[in-house]
CSV table of C-alpha atoms in Angstrom, one decimal:
chain,number,residue,atom,x,y,z
A,1,ARG,CA,27.9,370.2,107.1
A,2,ARG,CA,25.9,373.3,106.2
A,3,VAL,CA,22.6,374.4,104.5
A,4,VAL,CA,23.0,376.9,101.7
A,5,LYS,CA,20.9,380.0,101.9
A,6,PRO,CA,17.7,380.0,100.0
A,7,GLN,CA,17.7,381.8,96.6
A,8,LEU,CA,14.7,383.2,94.9
A,9,LYS,CA,14.4,381.3,91.7
A,10,ASP,CA,11.3,383.1,90.2
A,11,ASN,CA,10.0,386.5,91.5
A,12,SER,CA,6.6,386.0,90.0
A,13,MET,CA,6.0,382.5,91.4
A,14,ASP,CA,8.1,382.8,94.7
A,15,ILE,CA,10.1,379.7,94.0
A,16,GLN,CA,13.0,379.2,96.4
A,17,THR,CA,15.9,376.8,96.2
A,18,TYR,CA,17.5,375.1,99.2
A,19,ARG,CA,20.7,373.0,99.1
A,20,ALA,CA,22.0,370.8,102.0
A,21,ASP,CA,23.9,367.6,102.7
A,22,SER,CA,20.7,365.5,103.3
A,23,LEU,CA,17.1,365.8,102.4
A,24,GLN,CA,16.2,366.1,106.1
A,25,GLU,CA,18.3,369.3,106.5
A,26,ALA,CA,16.9,370.8,103.3
A,27,LEU,CA,13.3,370.1,104.3
A,28,ALA,CA,13.9,371.5,107.8
A,29,GLU,CA,15.2,374.7,106.2
A,30,VAL,CA,12.1,374.9,104.0
A,31,ARG,CA,9.9,374.5,107.0
A,32,ARG,CA,11.8,377.1,109.0
A,33,THR,CA,11.6,379.7,106.4
A,34,LEU,CA,8.4,379.0,104.5
A,35,GLY,CA,6.4,377.3,107.2
A,36,PRO,CA,4.9,373.8,107.4
A,37,ASP,CA,2.4,374.4,104.6
A,38,ALA,CA,5.0,375.0,101.9
A,39,SER,CA,5.0,373.0,98.7
A,40,ILE,CA,8.0,370.9,97.5
A,41,LEU,CA,8.1,371.3,93.7
A,42,GLU,CA,11.3,369.5,92.8
A,43,THR,CA,14.1,367.5,94.5
A,44,ARG,CA,17.5,366.6,92.9
A,45,THR,CA,21.0,365.8,93.7
A,46,CYS,CA,24.0,368.0,92.9
A,47,ARG,CA,27.7,367.7,93.1
A,48,ALA,CA,29.4,368.8,96.2
A,49,GLY,CA,33.2,369.0,95.3
A,50,TRP,CA,35.7,366.5,94.3
A,51,LEU,CA,34.3,363.8,96.7
A,52,SER,CA,31.0,363.8,95.1
A,53,TRP,CA,31.5,360.2,93.9
A,54,LEU,CA,31.5,358.9,97.5
A,55,PRO,CA,28.3,357.7,98.9
A,56,GLY,CA,27.0,360.8,100.8
A,57,GLY,CA,29.4,363.0,98.9
A,58,GLN,CA,26.6,364.7,97.0
A,59,GLN,CA,24.1,367.3,98.1
A,60,VAL,CA,20.3,367.6,97.7
A,61,GLU,CA,18.7,370.6,96.2
A,62,VAL,CA,15.1,371.3,96.9
A,63,LEU,CA,12.8,373.8,95.2
A,64,ALA,CA,9.9,375.0,97.3
A,65,SER,CA,7.2,377.7,97.3
A,66,ARG,CA,4.5,379.3,99.5
A,67,THR,CA,2.2,380.3,96.7
A,68,ILE,CA,2.0,377.4,94.3
A,69,GLN,CA,-0.7,375.1,95.5
A,70,VAL,CA,0.2,371.5,95.6
A,71,PRO,CA,-0.5,368.9,98.3
A,72,SER,CA,1.6,369.7,101.4
A,73,ARG,CA,4.4,367.3,101.9
A,74,VAL,CA,6.1,368.9,105.0
A,75,SER,CA,3.2,369.0,107.5
A,76,GLU,CA,3.8,369.6,111.1
A,77,THR,CA,3.5,365.8,111.9
A,78,GLY,CA,5.6,364.7,108.8
A,79,GLU,CA,2.6,362.9,107.4
A,80,SER,CA,2.1,362.8,103.7
A,81,THR,CA,-1.2,364.3,102.3
A,82,GLY,CA,-0.9,362.0,99.2
A,83,ARG,CA,-1.2,358.7,101.0
A,84,GLN,CA,-3.8,357.3,103.4
A,85,THR,CA,-2.8,354.8,106.1
A,86,ASP,CA,-4.6,352.9,108.8
A,87,SER,CA,-1.6,352.9,111.1
A,88,PRO,CA,-1.9,355.0,114.3
A,89,PRO,CA,-0.4,358.5,114.2
A,90,VAL,CA,3.3,358.8,115.2
A,91,ALA,CA,4.5,361.6,117.2
A,92,ALA,CA,6.7,364.2,115.3
A,93,GLU,CA,9.7,363.8,117.4
A,94,GLN,CA,9.6,359.9,116.9
A,95,ARG,CA,10.0,360.0,113.0
A,96,PRO,CA,12.2,361.9,110.6
A,97,LEU,CA,10.8,364.9,108.9
A,98,GLU,CA,11.1,363.5,105.5
A,99,SER,CA,9.3,360.2,106.3
A,100,GLY,CA,5.9,361.4,105.0
A,101,LEU,CA,7.5,362.6,101.7
A,102,LEU,CA,9.2,359.3,101.2
A,103,ASP,CA,6.0,357.3,101.8
A,104,HIS,CA,4.3,359.6,99.3
A,105,TRP,CA,6.8,359.2,96.6
A,106,ARG,CA,7.1,355.5,97.1
A,107,SER,CA,3.4,355.1,96.5
A,108,GLN,CA,3.9,356.8,93.1
A,109,LEU,CA,6.6,354.5,91.8
A,110,ASP,CA,4.3,352.3,89.8
A,111,GLN,CA,2.9,355.3,87.9
A,112,GLN,CA,6.0,357.5,87.7
A,113,GLY,CA,9.0,355.1,87.7
A,114,PRO,CA,12.0,355.3,90.0
A,115,SER,CA,12.4,358.6,91.6
A,116,LEU,CA,15.4,360.3,93.3
A,117,ILE,CA,13.8,359.9,96.7
A,118,ALA,CA,13.2,356.2,96.2
A,119,ASP,CA,16.8,355.8,95.3
A,120,LEU,CA,17.8,357.7,98.3
A,121,ALA,CA,15.6,355.6,100.5
A,122,GLU,CA,17.3,352.4,99.1
A,123,ARG,CA,20.7,353.6,99.5
A,124,GLY,CA,20.2,355.8,102.6
A,125,ASP,CA,21.8,353.2,105.0
A,126,THR,CA,24.8,352.7,102.7
A,127,ALA,CA,25.4,356.4,102.3
A,128,ALA,CA,25.1,356.9,106.0
A,129,ARG,CA,27.9,354.6,106.9
A,130,LEU,CA,30.5,356.5,104.9
A,131,ALA,CA,29.2,360.1,104.8
A,132,GLY,CA,31.2,362.3,107.1
A,133,ASP,CA,33.4,359.4,108.1
A,134,PRO,CA,36.9,360.8,108.7
A,135,LEU,CA,38.6,357.4,108.2
A,136,SER,CA,37.0,356.9,104.7
A,137,TYR,CA,37.7,360.5,103.7
A,138,ARG,CA,41.2,360.2,104.8
A,139,LEU,CA,41.8,356.9,102.9
A,140,SER,CA,39.9,358.2,99.8
A,141,HIS,CA,42.3,361.3,99.7
A,142,TYR,CA,45.4,359.2,99.6
A,143,LEU,CA,44.1,356.7,97.2
A,144,SER,CA,43.0,359.5,94.8
A,145,GLN,CA,46.5,360.6,94.7
A,146,GLN,CA,47.4,357.4,93.0
A,147,GLY,CA,45.3,358.4,90.0
A,148,ILE,CA,42.4,356.1,90.6
A,149,PRO,CA,39.4,357.6,88.6
A,150,ASP,CA,36.2,358.5,90.4
A,151,GLN,CA,34.4,355.5,89.0
A,152,GLN,CA,36.9,353.0,90.4
A,153,LEU,CA,37.1,354.8,93.7
A,154,ALA,CA,33.3,354.7,94.0
A,155,SER,CA,33.4,350.9,93.4
A,156,LEU,CA,36.1,350.3,96.0
A,157,PHE,CA,34.2,352.3,98.7
A,158,GLU,CA,30.9,350.7,97.8
A,159,HIS,CA,32.6,347.4,98.6
A,160,LEU,CA,33.6,348.8,102.0
A,161,THR,CA,30.0,349.8,102.5
A,162,SER,CA,28.5,346.4,101.5
A,163,ALA,CA,31.0,344.7,104.0
A,164,ASP,CA,29.0,346.0,106.8
A,165,THR,CA,32.0,346.1,109.1
A,166,PRO,CA,32.4,348.9,111.9
A,167,TRP,CA,36.0,350.0,110.6
A,168,GLN,CA,38.2,351.1,113.5
A,169,THR,CA,41.3,352.1,111.5
A,170,VAL,CA,42.4,353.3,108.1
A,171,ASP,CA,44.8,350.4,107.9
A,172,ALA,CA,42.0,348.0,108.3
A,173,MET,CA,39.9,349.5,105.5
A,174,HIS,CA,42.9,349.6,103.2
A,175,ALA,CA,43.7,346.0,103.9
A,176,GLU,CA,40.1,345.1,103.0
A,177,LEU,CA,40.3,347.0,99.7
A,178,VAL,CA,43.5,345.2,98.8
A,179,SER,CA,42.1,341.9,99.6
A,180,TRP,CA,39.0,342.5,97.7
A,181,LEU,CA,40.8,344.1,94.6
A,182,ALA,CA,43.1,341.0,94.5
A,183,THR,CA,40.0,338.9,93.8
A,184,GLN,CA,39.0,341.1,91.0
A,185,LEU,CA,42.4,341.2,89.1
A,186,GLN,CA,43.1,338.8,86.3
A,187,VAL,CA,46.6,337.3,86.0
A,188,SER,CA,47.8,334.7,83.6
A,189,ASP,CA,49.9,331.7,84.4
A,190,SER,CA,53.6,332.4,83.7
A,191,LEU,CA,55.1,330.9,80.6
A,192,SER,CA,56.1,327.2,81.2
A,193,ARG,CA,58.1,324.6,79.3
A,194,PRO,CA,55.8,322.5,77.3
A,195,GLU,CA,55.6,318.8,77.7
A,196,ARG,CA,56.6,318.4,74.1
A,197,GLY,CA,57.3,320.6,71.1
A,198,THR,CA,58.1,324.3,71.2
A,199,ARG,CA,56.2,327.1,72.9
A,200,THR,CA,56.7,330.5,71.2
A,201,ALA,CA,55.9,333.9,72.7
A,202,ALA,CA,56.1,337.2,71.1
A,203,LEU,CA,56.5,340.6,73.0
A,204,VAL,CA,54.7,343.4,71.1
A,205,GLY,CA,54.0,347.1,72.0
A,206,PRO,CA,54.9,350.7,71.3
A,207,SER,CA,58.3,352.0,71.2
A,208,GLY,CA,59.9,352.9,74.6
A,209,THR,CA,58.0,350.4,76.8
A,210,GLY,CA,61.1,348.2,77.5
A,211,LYS,CA,60.4,345.2,75.2
A,212,THR,CA,63.9,344.2,74.6
A,213,SER,CA,65.1,344.5,78.3
A,214,THR,CA,61.9,342.7,79.4
A,215,LEU,CA,62.6,339.9,76.8
A,216,ILE,CA,66.2,339.3,78.3
A,217,LYS,CA,64.8,339.3,81.9
A,218,LEU,CA,62.2,336.9,80.9
A,219,ALA,CA,64.5,334.6,78.9
A,220,VAL,CA,67.0,334.5,81.7
A,221,GLN,CA,64.4,333.7,84.4
A,222,LEU,CA,62.7,331.0,82.4
A,223,GLN,CA,66.2,329.4,81.6
A,224,GLN,CA,67.3,329.5,85.3
A,225,GLN,CA,64.0,328.4,86.9
A,226,GLN,CA,62.8,325.8,84.4
A,227,ARG,CA,66.2,324.5,83.5
A,228,CYS,CA,65.6,324.6,79.8
A,229,LYS,CA,67.3,326.3,76.8
A,230,VAL,CA,65.5,329.4,75.6
A,231,GLY,CA,66.0,330.7,72.1
A,232,LEU,CA,65.5,334.4,71.0
A,233,ILE,CA,64.4,335.7,67.5
A,234,THR,CA,64.4,339.4,66.9
A,235,THR,CA,62.6,341.1,63.9
A,236,ASP,CA,63.7,344.5,65.1
A,237,ILE,CA,66.3,345.4,62.5
A,238,SER,CA,65.3,349.2,62.4
A,239,ARG,CA,68.1,349.9,64.9
A,240,VAL,CA,71.6,348.4,64.6
A,241,THR,CA,72.3,349.1,68.3
A,242,ALA,CA,69.2,347.1,69.3
A,243,VAL,CA,70.6,343.9,67.6
A,244,ASP,CA,73.9,344.5,69.0
A,245,GLN,CA,72.5,345.0,72.5
A,246,LEU,CA,70.4,341.9,72.2
A,247,ARG,CA,73.4,339.8,70.9
A,248,SER,CA,75.7,341.0,73.9
A,249,TYR,CA,73.1,339.9,76.4
A,250,ALA,CA,72.5,336.5,74.6
A,251,GLU,CA,76.2,335.7,74.7
A,252,MET,CA,76.4,336.8,78.4
A,253,PHE,CA,73.5,334.5,79.5
A,254,GLU,CA,74.2,331.7,76.9
A,255,LEU,CA,71.0,332.3,75.0
A,256,GLU,CA,70.8,331.4,71.2
A,257,LEU,CA,69.9,334.4,69.0
A,258,ALA,CA,68.6,334.6,65.4
A,259,VAL,CA,67.8,337.6,63.4
A,260,ALA,CA,64.6,337.4,61.1
A,261,ALA,CA,64.2,340.4,58.7
A,262,THR,CA,61.5,338.6,56.6
A,263,PRO,CA,58.9,336.0,57.1
A,264,ARG,CA,61.0,333.5,55.3
A,265,GLU,CA,64.0,334.2,57.5
A,266,MET,CA,61.5,333.7,60.4
A,267,GLN,CA,60.6,330.3,59.3
A,268,ARG,CA,64.4,329.4,59.0
A,269,ALA,CA,65.1,330.8,62.4
A,270,ARG,CA,62.3,328.6,63.9
A,271,GLU,CA,63.7,325.5,62.1
A,272,GLN,CA,67.1,326.4,63.4
A,273,MET,CA,65.9,326.4,67.0
A,274,ALA,CA,63.5,323.4,66.8
A,275,ASP,CA,65.3,321.8,69.8
A,276,ARG,CA,64.6,324.8,72.1
A,277,PRO,CA,61.5,324.2,74.2
A,278,LEU,CA,60.7,328.0,74.6
A,279,LEU,CA,61.1,330.7,71.9
A,280,LEU,CA,60.8,334.4,72.7
A,281,LEU,CA,60.3,336.9,69.8
A,282,ASP,CA,61.5,340.5,70.1
A,283,THR,CA,59.5,342.8,67.7
A,284,PRO,CA,60.0,346.5,66.6
A,285,GLY,CA,58.0,349.2,68.4
A,286,SER,CA,54.9,350.2,66.3
A,287,CYS,CA,52.5,353.0,66.6
A,288,PRO,CA,49.1,351.6,67.8
A,289,GLY,CA,47.3,353.6,65.1
A,290,ASP,CA,49.6,352.2,62.3
A,291,ARG,CA,47.3,349.4,61.2
A,292,SER,CA,49.5,348.6,58.2
A,293,SER,CA,52.7,348.0,60.3
A,294,ILE,CA,50.7,346.0,62.8
A,295,ARG,CA,49.3,343.7,60.1
A,296,GLN,CA,52.8,343.2,58.8
A,297,LEU,CA,54.0,342.3,62.2
A,298,GLY,CA,51.0,339.8,62.3
A,299,VAL,CA,52.6,338.0,59.2
A,300,PHE,CA,55.9,337.5,61.2
A,301,LEU,CA,53.9,336.1,64.1
A,302,ALA,CA,51.9,333.8,62.0
A,303,GLU,CA,55.1,332.4,60.4
A,304,ALA,CA,56.7,332.0,63.7
A,305,GLU,CA,53.5,329.9,64.8
A,306,VAL,CA,53.2,332.1,68.1
A,307,ASP,CA,51.3,330.6,71.0
A,308,ASP,CA,51.3,333.7,73.3
A,309,VAL,CA,51.2,337.4,72.3
A,310,LEU,CA,52.3,339.7,75.3
A,311,LEU,CA,51.5,343.3,75.0
A,312,VAL,CA,54.2,345.3,76.8
A,313,LEU,CA,52.9,348.7,78.3
A,314,ASN,CA,54.8,351.4,80.3
A,315,ALA,CA,53.0,351.7,83.6
A,316,SER,CA,53.9,355.4,83.7
A,317,SER,CA,52.1,356.2,80.3
A,318,SER,CA,48.8,357.9,80.2
A,319,ILE,CA,45.7,355.9,80.4
A,320,ASP,CA,44.7,357.1,76.9
A,321,ASN,CA,47.9,355.9,75.4
A,322,MET,CA,47.4,352.4,77.0
A,323,ARG,CA,43.9,352.2,75.8
A,324,GLU,CA,45.0,353.1,72.3
A,325,SER,CA,47.7,350.3,72.5
A,326,VAL,CA,45.3,347.6,73.7
A,327,GLU,CA,42.9,348.5,70.9
A,328,GLY,CA,45.6,348.8,68.1
A,329,PHE,CA,47.6,345.6,69.0
A,330,GLY,CA,44.4,343.8,69.7
A,331,LEU,CA,44.6,342.8,66.0
A,332,LEU,CA,47.4,340.4,66.9
A,333,GLY,CA,45.3,338.5,69.4
A,334,ILE,CA,46.8,339.6,72.6
A,335,THR,CA,46.8,336.9,75.3
A,336,SER,CA,48.2,338.9,78.3
A,337,LEU,CA,49.9,342.1,79.4
A,338,VAL,CA,53.4,342.9,80.7
A,339,LEU,CA,53.5,346.1,82.7
A,340,THR,CA,56.9,347.7,82.8
A,341,LYS,CA,58.7,350.5,84.7
A,342,PHE,CA,56.7,350.1,87.9
A,343,ASP,CA,59.6,351.7,89.7
A,344,GLU,CA,59.2,354.8,87.7
A,345,ALA,CA,55.5,355.2,87.8
A,346,ARG,CA,54.0,357.5,90.5
A,347,ARG,CA,50.2,356.9,89.9
A,348,LEU,CA,49.7,353.3,89.5
A,349,GLY,CA,46.1,353.5,90.2
A,350,GLN,CA,45.4,354.8,86.8
A,351,LEU,CA,45.9,351.3,85.5
A,352,LEU,CA,42.7,350.2,87.1
A,353,PRO,CA,40.2,351.3,84.3
A,354,MET,CA,42.5,349.9,81.7
A,355,LEU,CA,42.7,346.5,83.4
A,356,GLU,CA,39.0,346.6,83.9
A,357,GLU,CA,38.0,347.6,80.4
A,358,SER,CA,40.6,345.3,78.5
A,359,TYR,CA,39.6,342.0,80.0
A,360,LEU,CA,43.3,341.0,79.7
A,361,PRO,CA,45.1,339.2,82.4
A,362,VAL,CA,48.6,340.5,83.6
A,363,GLY,CA,51.4,338.1,83.0
A,364,TYR,CA,54.4,339.8,84.3
A,365,VAL,CA,55.6,343.1,85.9
A,366,THR,CA,59.0,344.7,85.8
A,367,ASP,CA,60.0,346.8,88.8
A,368,GLY,CA,63.5,347.9,88.2
A,369,GLN,CA,66.5,347.7,85.9
A,370,GLY,CA,68.1,344.5,87.2
A,371,ILE,CA,68.4,341.4,85.0
A,372,PRO,CA,66.6,339.1,85.8
A,373,GLN,CA,65.7,339.8,89.4
A,374,ASP,CA,63.3,342.8,88.7
A,375,LEU,CA,60.8,340.9,86.7
A,376,GLN,CA,58.1,338.7,88.3
A,377,ALA,CA,55.2,336.8,87.5
A,378,ALA,CA,52.0,338.7,88.3
A,379,GLU,CA,50.5,337.9,91.7
A,380,PRO,CA,47.0,339.3,92.6
A,381,GLY,CA,47.8,340.3,96.2
A,382,TRP,CA,51.2,342.1,95.4
A,383,LEU,CA,49.6,343.8,92.3
A,384,ALA,CA,46.6,345.1,94.2
A,385,ALA,CA,48.8,346.4,97.0
A,386,ARG,CA,50.9,348.4,94.5
A,387,LEU,CA,47.8,349.8,92.7
A,388,LEU,CA,46.3,350.9,96.1
A,389,ALA,CA,49.6,352.0,97.5
A,390,TYR,CA,49.3,354.6,100.3
A,391,PRO,CA,51.7,356.1,102.9
A,392,PRO,CA,52.5,353.8,105.9
A,393,ALA,CA,51.2,354.4,109.3
A,394,LEU,CA,48.1,356.4,108.0
A,395,ASP,CA,46.4,356.0,111.2
A,396,GLN,CA,49.1,357.9,113.0
A,397,PRO,CA,49.1,361.8,113.3
A,398,PRO,CA,51.8,363.5,111.3
A,399,ALA,CA,55.2,363.6,113.1
A,400,ASP,CA,56.4,367.1,114.5
A,401,HIS,CA,59.5,367.5,112.4
A,402,CYS,CA,60.2,370.7,114.5
A,403,THR,CA,60.9,368.7,117.6
A,404,ALA,CA,64.6,368.5,118.4
A,405,GLU,CA,66.0,365.0,118.7
A,406,SER,CA,67.6,364.2,122.0
């Protein structure tokens, strides 16, 4: 913690700028260099590095002057000249330097609206709990490596602050964040066999997200777990190899497959599989910005009488690409998300803003190439732990790799 040296802002008016980690430190420097009768002209916050999002991670900047005459706010006793009180005087050593200034600015709230100092006064206790805390800084450093944006990091640490718990270890803090995030995540019930009739679900999304392999994993799991026959219908005829691949998997796992190149063929395929309780539709990859292709796909889904539309997203894609996909395929009435390639993604925390903004639940997650074992229904606790993953034994000091083993 340090106080930045004062800088002369205006030679003619003798205005100097002070920057410190807290208002008390800045005012102490004003008093030391300009004296107790100096006038405070302006107070504001400023960014203090990459951890500025953390409560206490910002600095306070104060503009002060000897020559400009305004009511003194840093008197020797710390009392404000702008407020009268009947309370007995308090010795300077028994009250913080800025207490008089806080009192003065609080008295002006009705006329001037919320001020920086009023905000600092309301949040001072919160900021004090984390500011300079080595445990929170260490945890925030590792979580930031997961790609979590500043806004979501701030929300997470604000929860730690509001918990009002004296944290003893980083592991305890991390466990609390995982537990809390699990309550914030939305997940959807996995597809289930309907009591009667046929339930139809379509997998849609951009190319390269793993829709076809996810479709096979989902079909095999549902057939094995729910003991019901699953039918597959593909509309992806843009690649011959895609149909051949799907047909080979269907034969391997005893799944019925139909190809529908037109809406009329879709109707026929559905009639052909009327005895199947569950139908899964494979669709061609589409560019999220190609509204014409997405509308055409919507005609197929309407003809198939789709109940669920699962948007398949690659977890290692950029947040901008995922947002674009949610917006583009939203025309189809997305009901849930399928997040694929968790095993390939290195910064899963970047998914947080997309999940928060889309208001869409997560239905399934794929975490490997195995069929069908590497697909699982989304579970809040497991998903939260993966999004907030951090190195094990974070409370332990780094091992000395230079020490020879005996």
